[in-house]
PDB file of C-alpha atoms in Angstrom:
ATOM      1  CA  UNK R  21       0.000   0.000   0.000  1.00 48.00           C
ATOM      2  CA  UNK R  22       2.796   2.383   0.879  1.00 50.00           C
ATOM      3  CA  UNK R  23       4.257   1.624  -2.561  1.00 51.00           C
ATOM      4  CA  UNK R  24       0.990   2.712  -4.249  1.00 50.00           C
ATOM      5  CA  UNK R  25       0.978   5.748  -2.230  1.00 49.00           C
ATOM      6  CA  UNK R  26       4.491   6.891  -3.074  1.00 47.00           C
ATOM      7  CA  UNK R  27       4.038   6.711  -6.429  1.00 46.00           C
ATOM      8  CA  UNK R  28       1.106   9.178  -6.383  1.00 47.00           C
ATOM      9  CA  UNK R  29       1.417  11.016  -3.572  1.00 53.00           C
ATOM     10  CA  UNK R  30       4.449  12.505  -1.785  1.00 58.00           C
ATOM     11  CA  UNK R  31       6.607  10.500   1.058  1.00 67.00           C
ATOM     12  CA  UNK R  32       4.906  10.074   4.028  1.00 77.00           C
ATOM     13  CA  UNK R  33       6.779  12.471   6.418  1.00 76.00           C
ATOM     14  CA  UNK R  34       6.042  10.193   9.790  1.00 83.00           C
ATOM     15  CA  UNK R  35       6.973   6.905   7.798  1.00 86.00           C
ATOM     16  CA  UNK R  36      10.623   9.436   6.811  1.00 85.00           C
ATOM     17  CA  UNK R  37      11.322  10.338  10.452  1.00 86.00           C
ATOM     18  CA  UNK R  38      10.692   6.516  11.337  1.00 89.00           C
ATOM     19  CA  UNK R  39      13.691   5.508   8.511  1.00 89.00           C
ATOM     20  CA  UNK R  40      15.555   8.502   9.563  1.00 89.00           C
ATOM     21  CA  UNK R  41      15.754   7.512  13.237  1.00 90.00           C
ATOM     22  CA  UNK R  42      15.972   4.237  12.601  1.00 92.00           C
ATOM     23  CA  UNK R  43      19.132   5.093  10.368  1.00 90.00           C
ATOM     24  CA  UNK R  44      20.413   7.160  12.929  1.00 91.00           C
ATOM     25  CA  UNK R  45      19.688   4.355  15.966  1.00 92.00           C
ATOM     26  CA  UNK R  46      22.144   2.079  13.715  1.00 91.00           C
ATOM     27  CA  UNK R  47      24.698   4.010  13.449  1.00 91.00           C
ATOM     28  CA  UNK R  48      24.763   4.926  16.945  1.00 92.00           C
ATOM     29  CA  UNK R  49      24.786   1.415  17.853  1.00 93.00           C
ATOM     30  CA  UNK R  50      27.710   0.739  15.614  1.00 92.00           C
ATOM     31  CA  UNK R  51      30.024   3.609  17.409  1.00 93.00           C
ATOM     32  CA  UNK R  52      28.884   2.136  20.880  1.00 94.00           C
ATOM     33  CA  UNK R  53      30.136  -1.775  19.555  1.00 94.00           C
ATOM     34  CA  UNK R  54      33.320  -0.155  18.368  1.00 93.00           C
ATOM     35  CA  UNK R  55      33.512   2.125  21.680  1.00 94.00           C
ATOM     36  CA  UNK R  56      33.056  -0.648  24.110  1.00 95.00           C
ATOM     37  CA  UNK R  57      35.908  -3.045  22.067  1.00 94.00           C
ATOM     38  CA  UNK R  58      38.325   0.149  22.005  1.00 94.00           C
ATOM     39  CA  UNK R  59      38.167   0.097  25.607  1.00 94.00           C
ATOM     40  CA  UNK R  60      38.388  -3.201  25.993  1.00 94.00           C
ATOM     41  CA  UNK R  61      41.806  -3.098  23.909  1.00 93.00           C
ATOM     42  CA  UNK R  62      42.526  -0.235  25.860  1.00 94.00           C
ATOM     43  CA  UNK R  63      42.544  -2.793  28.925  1.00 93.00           C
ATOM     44  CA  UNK R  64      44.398  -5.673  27.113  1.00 92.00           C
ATOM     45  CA  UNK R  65      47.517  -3.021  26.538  1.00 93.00           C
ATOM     46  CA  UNK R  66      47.706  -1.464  29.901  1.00 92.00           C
ATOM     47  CA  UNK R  67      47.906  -4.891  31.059  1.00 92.00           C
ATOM     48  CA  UNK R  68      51.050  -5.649  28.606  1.00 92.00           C
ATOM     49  CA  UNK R  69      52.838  -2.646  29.666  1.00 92.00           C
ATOM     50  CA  UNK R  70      52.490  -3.525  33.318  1.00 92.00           C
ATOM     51  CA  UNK R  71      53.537  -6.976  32.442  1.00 90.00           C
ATOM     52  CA  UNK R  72      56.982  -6.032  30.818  1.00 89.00           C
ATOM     53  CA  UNK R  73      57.812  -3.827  33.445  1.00 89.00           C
ATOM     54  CA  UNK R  74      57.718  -6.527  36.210  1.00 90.00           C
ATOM     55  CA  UNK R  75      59.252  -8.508  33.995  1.00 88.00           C
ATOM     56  CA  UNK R  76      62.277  -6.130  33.680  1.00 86.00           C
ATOM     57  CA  UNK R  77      62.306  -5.866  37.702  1.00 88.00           C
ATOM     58  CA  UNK R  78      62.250 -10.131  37.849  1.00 89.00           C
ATOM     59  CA  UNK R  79      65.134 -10.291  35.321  1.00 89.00           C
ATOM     60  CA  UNK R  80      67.025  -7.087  35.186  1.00 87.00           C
ATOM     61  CA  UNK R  81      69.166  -8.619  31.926  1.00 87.00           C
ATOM     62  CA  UNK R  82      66.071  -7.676  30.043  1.00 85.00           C
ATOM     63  CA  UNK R  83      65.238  -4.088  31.350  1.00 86.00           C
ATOM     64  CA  UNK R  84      66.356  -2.749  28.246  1.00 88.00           C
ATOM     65  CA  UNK R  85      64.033  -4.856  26.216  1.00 89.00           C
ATOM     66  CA  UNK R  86      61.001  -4.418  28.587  1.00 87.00           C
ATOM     67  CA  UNK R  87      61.069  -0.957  29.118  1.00 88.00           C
ATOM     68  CA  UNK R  88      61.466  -0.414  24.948  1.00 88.00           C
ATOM     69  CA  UNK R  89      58.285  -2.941  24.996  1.00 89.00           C
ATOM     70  CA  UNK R  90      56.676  -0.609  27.207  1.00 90.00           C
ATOM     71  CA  UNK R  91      57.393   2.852  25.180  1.00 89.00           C
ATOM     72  CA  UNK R  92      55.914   0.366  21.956  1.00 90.00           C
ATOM     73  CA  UNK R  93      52.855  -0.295  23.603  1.00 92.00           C
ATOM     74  CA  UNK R  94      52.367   2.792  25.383  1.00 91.00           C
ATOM     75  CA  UNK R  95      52.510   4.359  21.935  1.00 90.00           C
ATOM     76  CA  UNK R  96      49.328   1.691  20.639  1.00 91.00           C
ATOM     77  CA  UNK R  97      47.763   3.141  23.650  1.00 91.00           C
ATOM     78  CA  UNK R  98      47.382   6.291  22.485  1.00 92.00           C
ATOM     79  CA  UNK R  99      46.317   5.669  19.095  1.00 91.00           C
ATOM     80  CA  UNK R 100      43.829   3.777  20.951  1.00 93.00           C
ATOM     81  CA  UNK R 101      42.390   6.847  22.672  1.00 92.00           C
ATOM     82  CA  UNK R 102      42.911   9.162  19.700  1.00 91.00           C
ATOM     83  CA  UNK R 103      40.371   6.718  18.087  1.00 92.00           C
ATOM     84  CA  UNK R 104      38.060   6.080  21.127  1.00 93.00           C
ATOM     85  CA  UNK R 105      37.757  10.051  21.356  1.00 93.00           C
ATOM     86  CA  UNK R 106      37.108  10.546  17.857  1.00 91.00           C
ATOM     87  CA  UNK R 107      34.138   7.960  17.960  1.00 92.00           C
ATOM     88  CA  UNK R 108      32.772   9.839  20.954  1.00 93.00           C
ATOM     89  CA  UNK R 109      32.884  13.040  19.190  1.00 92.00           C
ATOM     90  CA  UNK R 110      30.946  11.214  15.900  1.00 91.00           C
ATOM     91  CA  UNK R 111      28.317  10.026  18.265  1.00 92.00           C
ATOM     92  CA  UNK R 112      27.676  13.369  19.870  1.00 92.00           C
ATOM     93  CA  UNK R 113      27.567  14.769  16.719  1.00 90.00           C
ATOM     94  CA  UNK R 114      24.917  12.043  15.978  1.00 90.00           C
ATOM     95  CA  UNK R 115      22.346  12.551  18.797  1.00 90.00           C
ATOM     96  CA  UNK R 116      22.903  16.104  17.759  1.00 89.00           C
ATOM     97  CA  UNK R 117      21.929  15.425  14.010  1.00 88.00           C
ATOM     98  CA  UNK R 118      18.799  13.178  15.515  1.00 89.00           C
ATOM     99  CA  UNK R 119      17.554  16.244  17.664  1.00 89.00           C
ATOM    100  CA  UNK R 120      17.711  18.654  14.740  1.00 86.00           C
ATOM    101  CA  UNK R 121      15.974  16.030  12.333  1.00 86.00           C
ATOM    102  CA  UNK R 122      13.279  15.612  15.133  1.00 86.00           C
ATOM    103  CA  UNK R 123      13.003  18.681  15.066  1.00 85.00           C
ATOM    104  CA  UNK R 124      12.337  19.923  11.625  1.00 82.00           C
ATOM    105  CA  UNK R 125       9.683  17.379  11.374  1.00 81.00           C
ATOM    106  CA  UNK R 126       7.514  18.621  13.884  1.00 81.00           C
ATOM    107  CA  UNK R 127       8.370  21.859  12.419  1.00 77.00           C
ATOM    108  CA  UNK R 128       6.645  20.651   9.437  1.00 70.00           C
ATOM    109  CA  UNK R 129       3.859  19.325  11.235  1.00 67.00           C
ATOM    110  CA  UNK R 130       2.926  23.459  12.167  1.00 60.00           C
ATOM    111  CA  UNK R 131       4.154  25.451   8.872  1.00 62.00           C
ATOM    112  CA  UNK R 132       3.390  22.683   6.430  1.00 56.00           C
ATOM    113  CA  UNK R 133       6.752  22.951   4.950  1.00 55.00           C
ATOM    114  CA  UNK R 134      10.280  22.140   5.863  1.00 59.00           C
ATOM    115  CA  UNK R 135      13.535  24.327   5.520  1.00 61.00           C
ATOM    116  CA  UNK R 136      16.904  22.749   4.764  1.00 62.00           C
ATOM    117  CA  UNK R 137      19.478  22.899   7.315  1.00 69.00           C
ATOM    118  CA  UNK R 138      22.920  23.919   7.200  1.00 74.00           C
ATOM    119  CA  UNK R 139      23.930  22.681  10.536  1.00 77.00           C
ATOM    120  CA  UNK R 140      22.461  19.277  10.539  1.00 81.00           C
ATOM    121  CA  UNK R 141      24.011  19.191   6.459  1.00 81.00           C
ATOM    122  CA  UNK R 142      27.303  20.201   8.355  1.00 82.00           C
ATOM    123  CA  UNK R 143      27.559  17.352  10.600  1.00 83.00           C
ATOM    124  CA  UNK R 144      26.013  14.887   8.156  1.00 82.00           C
ATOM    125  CA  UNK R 145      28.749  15.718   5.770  1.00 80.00           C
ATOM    126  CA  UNK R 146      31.127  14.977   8.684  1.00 81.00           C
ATOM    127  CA  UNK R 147      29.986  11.583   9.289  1.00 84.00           C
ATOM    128  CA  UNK R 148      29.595  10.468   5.908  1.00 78.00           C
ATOM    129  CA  UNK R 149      33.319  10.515   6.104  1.00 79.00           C
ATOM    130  CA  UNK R 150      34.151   8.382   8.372  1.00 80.00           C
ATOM    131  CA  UNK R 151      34.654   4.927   7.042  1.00 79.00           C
ATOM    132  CA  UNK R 152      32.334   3.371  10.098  1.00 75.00           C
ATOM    133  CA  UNK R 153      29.430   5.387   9.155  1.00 80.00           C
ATOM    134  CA  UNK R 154      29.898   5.401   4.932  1.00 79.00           C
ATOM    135  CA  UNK R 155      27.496   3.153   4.236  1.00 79.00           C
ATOM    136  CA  UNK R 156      24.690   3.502   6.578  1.00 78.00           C
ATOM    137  CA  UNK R 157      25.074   7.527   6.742  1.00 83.00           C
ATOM    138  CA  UNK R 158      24.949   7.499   3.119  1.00 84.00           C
ATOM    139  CA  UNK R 159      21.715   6.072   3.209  1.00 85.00           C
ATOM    140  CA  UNK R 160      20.727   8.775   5.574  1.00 85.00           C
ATOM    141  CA  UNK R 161      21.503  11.399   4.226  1.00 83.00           C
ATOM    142  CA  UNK R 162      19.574  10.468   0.660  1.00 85.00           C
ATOM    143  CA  UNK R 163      16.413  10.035   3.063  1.00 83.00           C
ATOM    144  CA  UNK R 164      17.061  13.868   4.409  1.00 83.00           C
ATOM    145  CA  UNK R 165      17.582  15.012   0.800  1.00 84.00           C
ATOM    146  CA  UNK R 166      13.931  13.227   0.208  1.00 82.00           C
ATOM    147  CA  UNK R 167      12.946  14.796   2.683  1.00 77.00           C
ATOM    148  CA  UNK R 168      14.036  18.469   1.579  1.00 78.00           C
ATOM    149  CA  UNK R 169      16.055  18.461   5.367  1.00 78.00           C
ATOM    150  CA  UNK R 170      19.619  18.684   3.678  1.00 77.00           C
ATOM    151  CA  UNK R 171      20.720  19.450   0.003  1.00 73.00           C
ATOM    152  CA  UNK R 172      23.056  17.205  -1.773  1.00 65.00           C
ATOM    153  CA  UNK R 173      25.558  16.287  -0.056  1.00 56.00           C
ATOM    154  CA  UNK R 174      29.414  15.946  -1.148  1.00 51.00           C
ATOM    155  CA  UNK R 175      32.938  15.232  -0.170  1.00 51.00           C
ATOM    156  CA  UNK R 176      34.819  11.410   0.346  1.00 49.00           C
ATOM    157  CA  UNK R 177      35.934   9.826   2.705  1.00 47.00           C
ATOM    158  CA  UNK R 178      38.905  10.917   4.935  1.00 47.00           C
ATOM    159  CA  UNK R 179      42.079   9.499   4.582  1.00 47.00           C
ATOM    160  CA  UNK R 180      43.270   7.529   7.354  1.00 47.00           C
ATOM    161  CA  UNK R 181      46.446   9.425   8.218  1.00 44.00           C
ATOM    162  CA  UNK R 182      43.729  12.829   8.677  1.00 42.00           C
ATOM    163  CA  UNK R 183      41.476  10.539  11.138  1.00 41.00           C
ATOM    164  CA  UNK R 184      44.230   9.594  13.798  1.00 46.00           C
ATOM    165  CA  UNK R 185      46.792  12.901  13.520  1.00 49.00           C
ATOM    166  CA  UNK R 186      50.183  11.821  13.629  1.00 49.00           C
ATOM    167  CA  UNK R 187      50.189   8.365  14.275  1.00 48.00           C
ATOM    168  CA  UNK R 188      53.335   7.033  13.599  1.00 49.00           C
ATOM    169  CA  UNK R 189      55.361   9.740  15.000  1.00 53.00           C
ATOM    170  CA  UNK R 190      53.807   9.884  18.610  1.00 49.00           C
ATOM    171  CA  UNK R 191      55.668  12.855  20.780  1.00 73.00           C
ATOM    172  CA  UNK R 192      57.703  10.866  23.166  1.00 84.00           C
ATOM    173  CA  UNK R 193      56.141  13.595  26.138  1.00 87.00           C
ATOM    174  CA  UNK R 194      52.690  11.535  25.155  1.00 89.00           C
ATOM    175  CA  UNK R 195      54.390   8.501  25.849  1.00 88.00           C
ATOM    176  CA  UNK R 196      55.865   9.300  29.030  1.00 88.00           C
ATOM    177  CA  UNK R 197      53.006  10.656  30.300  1.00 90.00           C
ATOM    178  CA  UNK R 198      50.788   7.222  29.954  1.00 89.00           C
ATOM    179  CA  UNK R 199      53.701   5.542  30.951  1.00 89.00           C
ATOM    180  CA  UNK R 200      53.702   7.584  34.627  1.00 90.00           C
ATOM    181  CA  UNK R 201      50.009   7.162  34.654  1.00 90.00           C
ATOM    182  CA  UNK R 202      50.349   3.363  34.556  1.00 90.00           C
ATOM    183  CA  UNK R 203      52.835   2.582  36.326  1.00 88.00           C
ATOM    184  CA  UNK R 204      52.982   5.293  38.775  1.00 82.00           C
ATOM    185  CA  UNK R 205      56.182   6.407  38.140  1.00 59.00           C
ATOM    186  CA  UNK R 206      57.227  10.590  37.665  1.00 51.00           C
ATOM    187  CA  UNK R 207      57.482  11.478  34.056  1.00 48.00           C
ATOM    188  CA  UNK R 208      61.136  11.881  33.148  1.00 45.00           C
ATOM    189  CA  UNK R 209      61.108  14.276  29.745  1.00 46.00           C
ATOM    190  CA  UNK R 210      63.824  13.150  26.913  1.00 43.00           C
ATOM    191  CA  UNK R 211      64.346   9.822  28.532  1.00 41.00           C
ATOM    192  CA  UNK R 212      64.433   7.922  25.437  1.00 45.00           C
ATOM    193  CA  UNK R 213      64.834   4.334  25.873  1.00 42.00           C
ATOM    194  CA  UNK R 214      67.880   2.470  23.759  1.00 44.00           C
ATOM    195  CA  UNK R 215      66.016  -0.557  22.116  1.00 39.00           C
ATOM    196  CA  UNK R 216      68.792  -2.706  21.585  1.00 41.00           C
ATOM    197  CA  UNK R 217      68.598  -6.189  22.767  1.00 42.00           C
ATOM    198  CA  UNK R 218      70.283  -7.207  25.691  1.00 39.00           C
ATOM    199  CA  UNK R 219      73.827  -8.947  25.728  1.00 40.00           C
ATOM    200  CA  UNK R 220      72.638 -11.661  28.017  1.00 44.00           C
ATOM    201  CA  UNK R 221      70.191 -14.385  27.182  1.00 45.00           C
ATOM    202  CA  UNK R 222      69.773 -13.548  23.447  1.00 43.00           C
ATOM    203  CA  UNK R 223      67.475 -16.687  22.939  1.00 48.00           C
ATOM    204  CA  UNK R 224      64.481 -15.661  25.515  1.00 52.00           C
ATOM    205  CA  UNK R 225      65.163 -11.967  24.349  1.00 51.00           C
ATOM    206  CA  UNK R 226      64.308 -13.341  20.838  1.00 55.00           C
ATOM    207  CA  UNK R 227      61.359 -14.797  22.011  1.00 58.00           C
ATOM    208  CA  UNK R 228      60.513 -11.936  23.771  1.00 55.00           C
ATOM    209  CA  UNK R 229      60.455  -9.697  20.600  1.00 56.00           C
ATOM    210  CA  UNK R 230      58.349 -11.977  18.611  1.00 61.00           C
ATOM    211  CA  UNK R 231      56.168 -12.314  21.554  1.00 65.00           C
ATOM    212  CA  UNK R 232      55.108  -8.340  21.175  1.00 62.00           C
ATOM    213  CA  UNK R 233      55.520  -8.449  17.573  1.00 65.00           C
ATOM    214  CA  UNK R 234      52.729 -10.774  16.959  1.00 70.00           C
ATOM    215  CA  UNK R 235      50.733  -8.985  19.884  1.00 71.00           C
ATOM    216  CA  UNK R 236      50.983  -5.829  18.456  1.00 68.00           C
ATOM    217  CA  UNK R 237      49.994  -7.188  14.812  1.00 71.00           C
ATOM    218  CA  UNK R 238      46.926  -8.482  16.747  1.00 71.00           C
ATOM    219  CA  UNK R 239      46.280  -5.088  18.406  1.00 69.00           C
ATOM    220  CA  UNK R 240      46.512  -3.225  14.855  1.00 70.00           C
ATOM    221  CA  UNK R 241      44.552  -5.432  12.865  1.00 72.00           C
ATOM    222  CA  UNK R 242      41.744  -5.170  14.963  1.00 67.00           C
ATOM    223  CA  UNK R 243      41.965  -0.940  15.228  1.00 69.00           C
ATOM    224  CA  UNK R 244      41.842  -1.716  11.571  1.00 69.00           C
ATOM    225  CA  UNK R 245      38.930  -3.448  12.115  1.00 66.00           C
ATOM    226  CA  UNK R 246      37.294  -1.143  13.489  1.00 63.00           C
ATOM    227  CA  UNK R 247      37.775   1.683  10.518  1.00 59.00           C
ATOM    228  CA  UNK R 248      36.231  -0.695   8.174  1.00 54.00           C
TER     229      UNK R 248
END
């Protein structure tokens, strides 16, 4: 019946704000799932770092290796946040868009007409971007053009590198600084830690190094996971 009614009549504006929310509910879900595993990964690494420090205190032969395993993973840790605090900034920028679409329905409801909008347009066109949201924001935002709400809409996605500023090149300030807060120890600034393997026991070094390589291929894969 709705089908017959589209085609000779315009959209039902109730049955748009349904899809729109509805959109909007699924992409808010989606931030949440990623939220909740970015903080669970979050966990996983703090863990790590506290693990190769007592492990350089046990066997102080391997201090030099454990405390560079600690500057390694205390640099995942804050792309880890960079990304967790971009995702909460999407989703506020989500229940915004919701309140302003809301909105200019029940607008239309009293004037009989609707006006586009520049600001929810604005941080439509933000979220579109991200490569979570593409598909299902796309999707949204073609309902709001329907519904005369926002005008076309354009722009790609952002490249990676512009999502998470600088991360390969992490200010080693940054890195002492999560380092003090984890293990409770006072920043020391310029303390930069010489990664070289120690002299001693070059076969459980070895093993140690593979050990956080592989970890830390986990760890990435699954923050590239998340951007897909």
């Amino acid at each position: 019946m709705e089908t017959i009614k589209a085609v000779f009549w315009r959209p039902d504006p109730q049955a748009q704000m349904r899809k729109c929310n509805r959109l909007i509910r699924e992409n808010t879900r989606k931030l949440e799932r990623d939220m909740f595993q970015l903080k669970n990964l979050e966990s996983k690494t703090r863990q790590y770092i506290i693990q190769a420090s007592k492990r350089a205190q046990r066997n102080p032969s391997q201090a030099k290796q454990a405390a560079a395993e600690t500057r390694t993973f205390a640099r995942e840790m804050l792309r880890i946040r960079k990304q967790s605090s971009r995702l909460a900034t999407s989703k506020a920028q989500l229940q915004s868009v919701q309140m302003q679409v809301n909105e200019a329905f029940s607008a239309r409801k009293i004037e009989g007409s609707i006006r586009a909008s520049t600001g929810i347009m604005k941080d439509v066109n933000n979220l579109i971007r991200l490569p979570e949201l593409t598909g299902t924001m796309r999707e949204l935002s073609q309902e709001l053009m329907k519904a005369g709400i926002i005008e076309e809409m354009v722009g790609d996605s952002l490249p990676d590198d512009a999502l998470v500023d600088g991360e390969d090149e992490e200010a080693e300030a940054e890195v002492d600084k999560v380092l003090g807060e984890i293990l409770k120890t006072p920043e020391i600034p310029g303390t930069k830690i010489d990664a070289e393997p120690a002299a001693q026991e070059p076969t459980e070094s070895e093993a140690a190094l593979e050990d956080q390589e592989a970890t830390l291929a986990q760890m990435r894969g699954r923050l590239e996971a998340l951007k897909s």
